[in-house]
C-alpha positions as a LaTeX table, in Angstrom:
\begin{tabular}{lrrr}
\hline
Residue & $x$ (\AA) & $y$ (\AA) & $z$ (\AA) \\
\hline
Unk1 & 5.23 & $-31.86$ & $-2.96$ \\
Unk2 & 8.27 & $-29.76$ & $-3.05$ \\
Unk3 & 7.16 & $-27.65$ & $-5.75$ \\
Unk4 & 3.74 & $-27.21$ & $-4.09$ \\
Unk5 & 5.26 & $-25.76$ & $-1.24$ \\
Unk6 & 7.39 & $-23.35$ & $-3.04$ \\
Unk7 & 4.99 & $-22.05$ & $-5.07$ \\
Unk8 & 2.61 & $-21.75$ & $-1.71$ \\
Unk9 & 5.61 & $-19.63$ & 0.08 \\
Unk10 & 5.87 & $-17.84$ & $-3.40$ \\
Unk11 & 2.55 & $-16.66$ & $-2.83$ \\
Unk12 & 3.07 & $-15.68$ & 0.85 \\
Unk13 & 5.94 & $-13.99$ & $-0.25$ \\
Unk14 & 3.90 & $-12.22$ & $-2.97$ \\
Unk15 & 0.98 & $-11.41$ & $-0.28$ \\
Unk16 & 3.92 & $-9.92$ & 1.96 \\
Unk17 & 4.67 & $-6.85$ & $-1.05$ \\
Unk18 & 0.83 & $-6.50$ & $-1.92$ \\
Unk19 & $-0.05$ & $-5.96$ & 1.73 \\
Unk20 & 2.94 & $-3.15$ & 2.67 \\
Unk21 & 1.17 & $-1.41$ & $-0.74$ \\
Unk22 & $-2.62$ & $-2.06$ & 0.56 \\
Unk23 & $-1.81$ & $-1.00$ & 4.28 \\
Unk24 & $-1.36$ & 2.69 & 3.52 \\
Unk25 & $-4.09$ & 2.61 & 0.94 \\
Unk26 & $-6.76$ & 0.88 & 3.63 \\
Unk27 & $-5.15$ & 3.70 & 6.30 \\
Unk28 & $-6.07$ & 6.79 & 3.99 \\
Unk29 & $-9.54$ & 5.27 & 2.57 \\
Unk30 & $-10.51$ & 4.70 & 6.54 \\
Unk31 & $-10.22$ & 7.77 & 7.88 \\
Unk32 & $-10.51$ & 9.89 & 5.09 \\
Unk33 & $-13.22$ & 7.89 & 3.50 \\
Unk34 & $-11.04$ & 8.99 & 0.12 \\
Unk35 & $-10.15$ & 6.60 & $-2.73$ \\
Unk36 & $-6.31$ & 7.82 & $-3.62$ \\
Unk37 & $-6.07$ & 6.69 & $-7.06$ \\
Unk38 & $-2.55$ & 8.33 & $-6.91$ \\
Unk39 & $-1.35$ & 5.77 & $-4.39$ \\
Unk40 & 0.46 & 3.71 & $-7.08$ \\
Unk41 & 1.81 & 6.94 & $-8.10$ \\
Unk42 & 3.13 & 7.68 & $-4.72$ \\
Unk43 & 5.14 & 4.20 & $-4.50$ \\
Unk44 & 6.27 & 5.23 & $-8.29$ \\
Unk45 & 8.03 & 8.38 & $-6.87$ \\
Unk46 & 9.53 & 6.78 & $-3.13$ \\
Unk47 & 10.83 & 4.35 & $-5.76$ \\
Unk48 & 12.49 & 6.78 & $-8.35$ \\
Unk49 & 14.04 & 8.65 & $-5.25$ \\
Unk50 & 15.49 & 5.12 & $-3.89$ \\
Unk51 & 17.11 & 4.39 & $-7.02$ \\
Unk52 & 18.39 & 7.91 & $-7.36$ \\
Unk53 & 19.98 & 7.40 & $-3.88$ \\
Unk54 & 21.15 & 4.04 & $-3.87$ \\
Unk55 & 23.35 & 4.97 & $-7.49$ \\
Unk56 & 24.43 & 8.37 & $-6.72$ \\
Unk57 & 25.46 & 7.95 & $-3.19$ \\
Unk58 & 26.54 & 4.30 & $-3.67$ \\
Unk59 & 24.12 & 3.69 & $-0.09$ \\
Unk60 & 22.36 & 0.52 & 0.47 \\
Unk61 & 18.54 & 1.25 & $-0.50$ \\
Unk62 & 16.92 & 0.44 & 2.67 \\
Unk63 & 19.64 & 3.34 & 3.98 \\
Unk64 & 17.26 & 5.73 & 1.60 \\
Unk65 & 14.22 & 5.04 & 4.02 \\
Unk66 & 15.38 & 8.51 & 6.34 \\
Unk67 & 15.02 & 10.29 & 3.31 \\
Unk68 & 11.86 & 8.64 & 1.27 \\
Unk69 & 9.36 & 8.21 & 4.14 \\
Unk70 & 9.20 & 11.80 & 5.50 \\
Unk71 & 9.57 & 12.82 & 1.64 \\
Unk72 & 6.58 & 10.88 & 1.15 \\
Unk73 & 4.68 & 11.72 & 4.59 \\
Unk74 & 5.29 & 15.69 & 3.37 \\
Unk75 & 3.59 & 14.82 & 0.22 \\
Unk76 & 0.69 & 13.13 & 1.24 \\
Unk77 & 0.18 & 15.77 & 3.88 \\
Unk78 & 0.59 & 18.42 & 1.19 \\
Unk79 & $-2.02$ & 16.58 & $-1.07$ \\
Unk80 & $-4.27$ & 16.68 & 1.74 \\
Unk81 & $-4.17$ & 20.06 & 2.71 \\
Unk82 & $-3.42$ & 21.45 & $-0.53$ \\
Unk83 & $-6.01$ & 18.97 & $-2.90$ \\
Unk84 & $-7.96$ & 17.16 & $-1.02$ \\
Unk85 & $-8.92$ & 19.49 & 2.12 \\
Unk86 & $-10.22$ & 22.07 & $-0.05$ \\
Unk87 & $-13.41$ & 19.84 & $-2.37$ \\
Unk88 & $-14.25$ & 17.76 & 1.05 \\
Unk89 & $-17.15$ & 19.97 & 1.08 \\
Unk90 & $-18.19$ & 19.44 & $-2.09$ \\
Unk91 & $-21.62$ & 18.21 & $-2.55$ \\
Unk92 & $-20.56$ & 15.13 & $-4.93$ \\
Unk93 & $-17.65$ & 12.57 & $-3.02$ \\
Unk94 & $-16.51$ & 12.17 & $-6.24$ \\
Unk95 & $-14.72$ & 15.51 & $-7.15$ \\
Unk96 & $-12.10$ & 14.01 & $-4.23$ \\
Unk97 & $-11.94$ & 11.20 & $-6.60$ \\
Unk98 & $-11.24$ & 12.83 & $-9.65$ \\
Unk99 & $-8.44$ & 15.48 & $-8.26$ \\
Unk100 & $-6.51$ & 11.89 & $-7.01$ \\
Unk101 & $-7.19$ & 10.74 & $-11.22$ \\
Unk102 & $-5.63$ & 14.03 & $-11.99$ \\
Unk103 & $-3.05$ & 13.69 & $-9.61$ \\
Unk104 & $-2.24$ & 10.45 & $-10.84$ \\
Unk105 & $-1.89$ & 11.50 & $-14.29$ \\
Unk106 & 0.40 & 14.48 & $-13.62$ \\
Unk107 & 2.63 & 12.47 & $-11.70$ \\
Unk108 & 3.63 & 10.15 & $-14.49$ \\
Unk109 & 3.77 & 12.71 & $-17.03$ \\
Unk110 & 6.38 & 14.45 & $-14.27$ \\
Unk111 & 7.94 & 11.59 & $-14.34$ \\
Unk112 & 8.09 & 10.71 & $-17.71$ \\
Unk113 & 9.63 & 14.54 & $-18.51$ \\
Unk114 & 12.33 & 13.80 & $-15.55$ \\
Unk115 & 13.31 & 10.18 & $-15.96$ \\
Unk116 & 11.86 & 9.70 & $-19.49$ \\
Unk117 & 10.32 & 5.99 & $-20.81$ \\
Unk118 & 13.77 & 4.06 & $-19.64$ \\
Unk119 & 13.30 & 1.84 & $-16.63$ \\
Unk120 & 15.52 & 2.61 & $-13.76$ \\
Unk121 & 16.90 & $-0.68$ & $-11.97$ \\
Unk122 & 17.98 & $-0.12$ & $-8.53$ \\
Unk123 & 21.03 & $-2.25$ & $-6.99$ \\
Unk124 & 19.79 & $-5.12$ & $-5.08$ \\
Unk125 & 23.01 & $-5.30$ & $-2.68$ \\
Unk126 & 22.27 & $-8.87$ & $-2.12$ \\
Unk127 & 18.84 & $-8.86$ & $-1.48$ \\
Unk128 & 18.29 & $-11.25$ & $-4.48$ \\
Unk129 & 20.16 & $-14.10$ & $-2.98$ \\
Unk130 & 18.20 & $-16.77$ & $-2.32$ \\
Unk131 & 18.08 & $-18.24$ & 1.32 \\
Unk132 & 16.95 & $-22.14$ & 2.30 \\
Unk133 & 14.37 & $-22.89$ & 3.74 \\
Unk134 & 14.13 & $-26.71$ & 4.13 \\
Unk135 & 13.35 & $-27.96$ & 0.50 \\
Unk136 & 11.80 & $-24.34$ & $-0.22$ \\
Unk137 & 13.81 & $-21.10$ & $-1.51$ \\
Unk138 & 13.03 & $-17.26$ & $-1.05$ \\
Unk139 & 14.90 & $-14.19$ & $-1.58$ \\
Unk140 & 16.14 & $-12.25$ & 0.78 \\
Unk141 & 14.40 & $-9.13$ & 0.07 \\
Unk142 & 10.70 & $-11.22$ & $-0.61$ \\
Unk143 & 11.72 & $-12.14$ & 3.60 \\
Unk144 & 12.48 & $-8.85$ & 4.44 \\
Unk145 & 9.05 & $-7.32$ & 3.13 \\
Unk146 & 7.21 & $-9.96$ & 4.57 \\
Unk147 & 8.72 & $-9.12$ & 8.50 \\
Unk148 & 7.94 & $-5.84$ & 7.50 \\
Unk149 & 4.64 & $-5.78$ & 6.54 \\
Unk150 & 3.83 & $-7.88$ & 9.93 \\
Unk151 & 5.70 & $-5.35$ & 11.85 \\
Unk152 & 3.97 & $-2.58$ & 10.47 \\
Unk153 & 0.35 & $-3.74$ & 10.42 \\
Unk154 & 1.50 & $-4.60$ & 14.37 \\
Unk155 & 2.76 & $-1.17$ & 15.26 \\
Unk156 & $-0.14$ & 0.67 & 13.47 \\
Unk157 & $-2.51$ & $-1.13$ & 15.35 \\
Unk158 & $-0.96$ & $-0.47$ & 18.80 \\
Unk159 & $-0.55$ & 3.27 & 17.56 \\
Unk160 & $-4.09$ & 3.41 & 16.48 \\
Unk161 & $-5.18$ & 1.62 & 20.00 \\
Unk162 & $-2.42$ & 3.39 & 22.87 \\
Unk163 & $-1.93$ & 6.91 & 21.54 \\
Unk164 & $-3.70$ & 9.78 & 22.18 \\
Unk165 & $-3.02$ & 10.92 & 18.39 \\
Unk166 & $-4.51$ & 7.46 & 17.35 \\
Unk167 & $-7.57$ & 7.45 & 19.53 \\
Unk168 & $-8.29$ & 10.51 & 18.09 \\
Unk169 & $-7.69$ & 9.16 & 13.92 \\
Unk170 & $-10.08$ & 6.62 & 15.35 \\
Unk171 & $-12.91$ & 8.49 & 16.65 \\
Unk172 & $-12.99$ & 11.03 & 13.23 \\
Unk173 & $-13.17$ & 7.59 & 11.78 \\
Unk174 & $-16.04$ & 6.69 & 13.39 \\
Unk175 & $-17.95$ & 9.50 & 13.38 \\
Unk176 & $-16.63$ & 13.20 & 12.25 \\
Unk177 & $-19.02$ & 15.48 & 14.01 \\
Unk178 & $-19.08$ & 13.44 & 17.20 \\
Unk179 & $-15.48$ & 13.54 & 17.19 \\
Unk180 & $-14.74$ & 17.69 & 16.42 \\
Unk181 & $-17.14$ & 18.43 & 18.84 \\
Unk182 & $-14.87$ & 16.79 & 21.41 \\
Unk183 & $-12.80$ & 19.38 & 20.40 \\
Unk184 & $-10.47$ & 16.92 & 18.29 \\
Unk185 & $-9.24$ & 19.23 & 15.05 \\
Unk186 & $-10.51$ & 17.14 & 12.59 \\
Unk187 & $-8.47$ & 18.50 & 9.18 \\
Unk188 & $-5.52$ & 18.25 & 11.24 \\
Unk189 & $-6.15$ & 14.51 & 11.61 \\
Unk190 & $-7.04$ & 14.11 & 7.87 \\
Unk191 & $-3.58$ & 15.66 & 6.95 \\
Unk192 & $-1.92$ & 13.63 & 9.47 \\
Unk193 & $-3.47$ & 10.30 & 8.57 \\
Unk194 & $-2.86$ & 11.14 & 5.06 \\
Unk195 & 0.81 & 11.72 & 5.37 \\
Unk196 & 0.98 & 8.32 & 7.37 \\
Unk197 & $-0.98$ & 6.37 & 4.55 \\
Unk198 & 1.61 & 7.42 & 2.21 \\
Unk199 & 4.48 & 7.39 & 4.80 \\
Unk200 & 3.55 & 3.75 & 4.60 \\
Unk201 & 3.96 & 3.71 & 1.01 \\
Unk202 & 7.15 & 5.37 & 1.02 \\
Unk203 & 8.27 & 2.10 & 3.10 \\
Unk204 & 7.27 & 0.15 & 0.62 \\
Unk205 & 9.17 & 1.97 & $-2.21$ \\
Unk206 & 12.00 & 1.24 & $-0.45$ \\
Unk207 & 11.64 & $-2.23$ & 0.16 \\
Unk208 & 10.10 & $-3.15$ & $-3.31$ \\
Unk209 & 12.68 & $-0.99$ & $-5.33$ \\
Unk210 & 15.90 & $-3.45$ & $-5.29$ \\
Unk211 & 13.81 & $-6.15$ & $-6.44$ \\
Unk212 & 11.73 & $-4.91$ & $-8.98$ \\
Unk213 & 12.86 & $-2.41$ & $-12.03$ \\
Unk214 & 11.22 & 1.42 & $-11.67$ \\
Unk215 & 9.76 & 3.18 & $-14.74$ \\
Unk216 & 6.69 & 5.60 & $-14.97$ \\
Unk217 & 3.62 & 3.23 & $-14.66$ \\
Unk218 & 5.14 & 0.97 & $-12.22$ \\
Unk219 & 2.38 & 2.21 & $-9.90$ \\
Unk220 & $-0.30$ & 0.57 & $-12.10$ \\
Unk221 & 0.71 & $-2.89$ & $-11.21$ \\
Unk222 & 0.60 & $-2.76$ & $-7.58$ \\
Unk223 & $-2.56$ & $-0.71$ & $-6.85$ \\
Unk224 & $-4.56$ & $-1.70$ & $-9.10$ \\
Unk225 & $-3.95$ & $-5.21$ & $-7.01$ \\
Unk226 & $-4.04$ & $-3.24$ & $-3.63$ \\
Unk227 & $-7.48$ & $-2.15$ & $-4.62$ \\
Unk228 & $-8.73$ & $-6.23$ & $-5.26$ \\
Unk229 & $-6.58$ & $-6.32$ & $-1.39$ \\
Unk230 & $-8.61$ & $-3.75$ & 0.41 \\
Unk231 & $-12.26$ & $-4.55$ & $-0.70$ \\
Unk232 & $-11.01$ & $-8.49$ & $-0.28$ \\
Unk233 & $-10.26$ & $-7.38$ & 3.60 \\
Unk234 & $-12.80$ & $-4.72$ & 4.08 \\
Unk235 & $-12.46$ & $-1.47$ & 3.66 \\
Unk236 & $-10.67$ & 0.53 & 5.93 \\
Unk237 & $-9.28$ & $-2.60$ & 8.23 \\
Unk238 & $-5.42$ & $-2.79$ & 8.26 \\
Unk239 & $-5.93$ & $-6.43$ & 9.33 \\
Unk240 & $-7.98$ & $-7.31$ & 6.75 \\
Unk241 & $-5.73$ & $-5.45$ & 4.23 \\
Unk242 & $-2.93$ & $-8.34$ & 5.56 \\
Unk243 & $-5.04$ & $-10.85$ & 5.42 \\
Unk244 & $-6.34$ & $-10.47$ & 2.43 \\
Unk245 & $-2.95$ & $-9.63$ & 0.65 \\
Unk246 & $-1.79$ & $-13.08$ & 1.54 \\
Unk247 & $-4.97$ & $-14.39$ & $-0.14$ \\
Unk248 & $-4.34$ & $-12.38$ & $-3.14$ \\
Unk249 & $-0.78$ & $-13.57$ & $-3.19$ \\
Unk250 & $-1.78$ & $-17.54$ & $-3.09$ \\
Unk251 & $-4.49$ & $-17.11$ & $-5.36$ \\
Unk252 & $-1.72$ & $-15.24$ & $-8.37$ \\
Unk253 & 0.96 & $-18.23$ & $-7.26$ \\
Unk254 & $-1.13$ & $-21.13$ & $-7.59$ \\
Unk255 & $-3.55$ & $-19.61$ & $-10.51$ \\
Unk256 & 0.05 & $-18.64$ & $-12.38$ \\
Unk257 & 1.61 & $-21.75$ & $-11.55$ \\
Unk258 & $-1.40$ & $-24.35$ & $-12.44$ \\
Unk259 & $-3.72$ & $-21.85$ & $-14.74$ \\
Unk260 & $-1.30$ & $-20.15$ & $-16.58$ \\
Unk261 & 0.46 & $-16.81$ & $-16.03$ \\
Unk262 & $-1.11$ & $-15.11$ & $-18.63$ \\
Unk263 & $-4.65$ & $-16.16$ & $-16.73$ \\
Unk264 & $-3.42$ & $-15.12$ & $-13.19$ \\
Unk265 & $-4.75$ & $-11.22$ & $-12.89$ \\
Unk266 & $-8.11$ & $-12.53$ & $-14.68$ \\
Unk267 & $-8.58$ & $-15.09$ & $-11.59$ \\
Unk268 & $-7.70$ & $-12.34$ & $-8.94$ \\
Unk269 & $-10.04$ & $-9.97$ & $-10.77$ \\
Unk270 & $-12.62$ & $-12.77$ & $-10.77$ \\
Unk271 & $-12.25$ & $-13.02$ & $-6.97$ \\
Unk272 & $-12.55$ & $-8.98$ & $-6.97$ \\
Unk273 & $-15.93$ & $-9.11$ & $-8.82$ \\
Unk274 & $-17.16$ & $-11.59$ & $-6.73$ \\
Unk275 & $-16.76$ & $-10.55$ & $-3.57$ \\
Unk276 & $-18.30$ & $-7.40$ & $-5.06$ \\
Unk277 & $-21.18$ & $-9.52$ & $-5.42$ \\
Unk278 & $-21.74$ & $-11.54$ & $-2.81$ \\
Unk279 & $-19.73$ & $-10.07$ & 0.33 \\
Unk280 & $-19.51$ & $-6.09$ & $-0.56$ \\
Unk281 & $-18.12$ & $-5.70$ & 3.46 \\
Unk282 & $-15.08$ & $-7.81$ & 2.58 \\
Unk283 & $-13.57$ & $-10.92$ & 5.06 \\
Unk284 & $-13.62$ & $-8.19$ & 7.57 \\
Unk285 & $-16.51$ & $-6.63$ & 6.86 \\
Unk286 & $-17.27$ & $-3.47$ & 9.48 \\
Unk287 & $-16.27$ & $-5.01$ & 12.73 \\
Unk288 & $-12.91$ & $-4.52$ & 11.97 \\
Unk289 & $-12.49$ & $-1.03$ & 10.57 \\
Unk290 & $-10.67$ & 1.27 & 11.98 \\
Unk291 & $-13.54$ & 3.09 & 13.45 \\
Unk292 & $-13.54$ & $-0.23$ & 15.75 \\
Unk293 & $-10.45$ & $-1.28$ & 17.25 \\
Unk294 & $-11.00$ & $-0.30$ & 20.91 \\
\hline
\end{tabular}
């Protein structure tokens, strides 16, 4: 029994880190209805610039969060107005696509030419010690992503709901002519809700840094399993991306634990296929997009 409940709060734990990746991912691909396939990319380079803080300053990573999360809000804003902004009138959706695929390339080649193929380990200042819970165990730093990720789908959603800023991200989410002629300034949102998705993911380079070793395709990993998060939850819903994270988390503990790890990603890619299949909308589905949370 004791075993079954660790490897459940493993996968809680895991759901915790997949969901502070997913949430920025969900936040960009709902409002600006574009697939970032450089998102993994993005929590490649917040966790590069951790490291490089945390061992040349000697500062505790999560002090590097000042410095990563507007570094990484400038650059999504950048790749929005700079990348993006330019092909959204493009005739085919998926030029927006490919410039991300580009992106994503030339990001780990930069990074490959700056840090080469060595993997960069970033001091965990403690946040490896393991903490009791009753006849369960968890690191520190698995607890302190979790609180995070809660705390952060909370406060988007009251930002999204109370602000003036965020009723405006939601009504270009619902409907982008409808909204500009309101007079909201519509590629001013997309560059704003662009820099917050990867804000977000900046967050979680700092988080996921001290407990997992940085190198050039470190990126893959995680996206590739935010992607299986965000359809799970429905596109565009930061609850669902939550939600569903935690799903995808027990599913890879218990299908690692009982299957075998080397089976794990082929079960959560089963799931992905599946719900492809049978429930396109995800768990979610539309009602709770961001286009509808008033």
């Amino acid at each position: 029994m004791t075993t079954f409940l660790q490897v459940l709060l493993n996968g809680l734990m895991l759901g915790g880190l997949f969901a502070i990746v997913a949430i920025g991912l969900t936040l960009i691909f709902g409002i600006v209805k574009v697939v970032n396939f450089a998102h993994g990319e993005f929590l490649m380079a917040g966790m590069f610039v951790t490291w490089l803080i945390t061992t040349r300053l000697g500062l505790h990573p999560y002090a590097s969060v000042i410095i990563v999360v507007p570094m990484m809000f400038l650059l999504g804003a950048l790749t929005q107005r700079l990348l993006i902004q330019p092909l959204m009138s493009a005739e085919d959706d998926h030029v927006q696509i490919f410039a991300t695929v580009g992106l994503s390339t030339a990001m780990i080649n930069l990074a490959l030419l700056i840090f080469g193929a060595d993997i960069a380990n970033t001091p965990n200042f403690g946040l490896r010690t393991p903490i009791e819970i009753g006849p369960v165990r968890v690191l520190t730093g698995q607890l302190y992503i979790f609180i995070a990720a809660i705390i952060l789908v909370i406060a988007l959603q009251l930002f999204l709901k109370n602000s003036q800023t965020g009723r405006a991200i939601r009504a270009v989410a619902q409907h982008r002519v409808a909204a500009e002629l309101m007079g909201v300034n519509v590629p001013r949102i997309y560059i704003l809700s662009f820099g917050l998705g990867a804000a977000c993911v900046g967050l979680a380079a700092v988080l996921i840094a001290p407990l997992y070793p940085t190198s050039s395709n470190i990126g893959t990993y995680f996206v590739l399993t935010a992607f299986v998060v965000v359809v799970l939850g429905g596109l565009g819903s930061i609850p669902g991306a939550f939600f569903g994270a935690l799903v995808i988390g027990l599913v890879d503990s218990l299908s690692g634990f009982y299957i075998g790890s080397d089976l794990r990603e082929a079960v959560v890619f089963g799931i992905f296929l599946l719900i492809l299949i049978l429930k396109p909308s995800g768990l979610f589905g539309k009602r709770m997009t961001l286009s509808h949370l008033s």
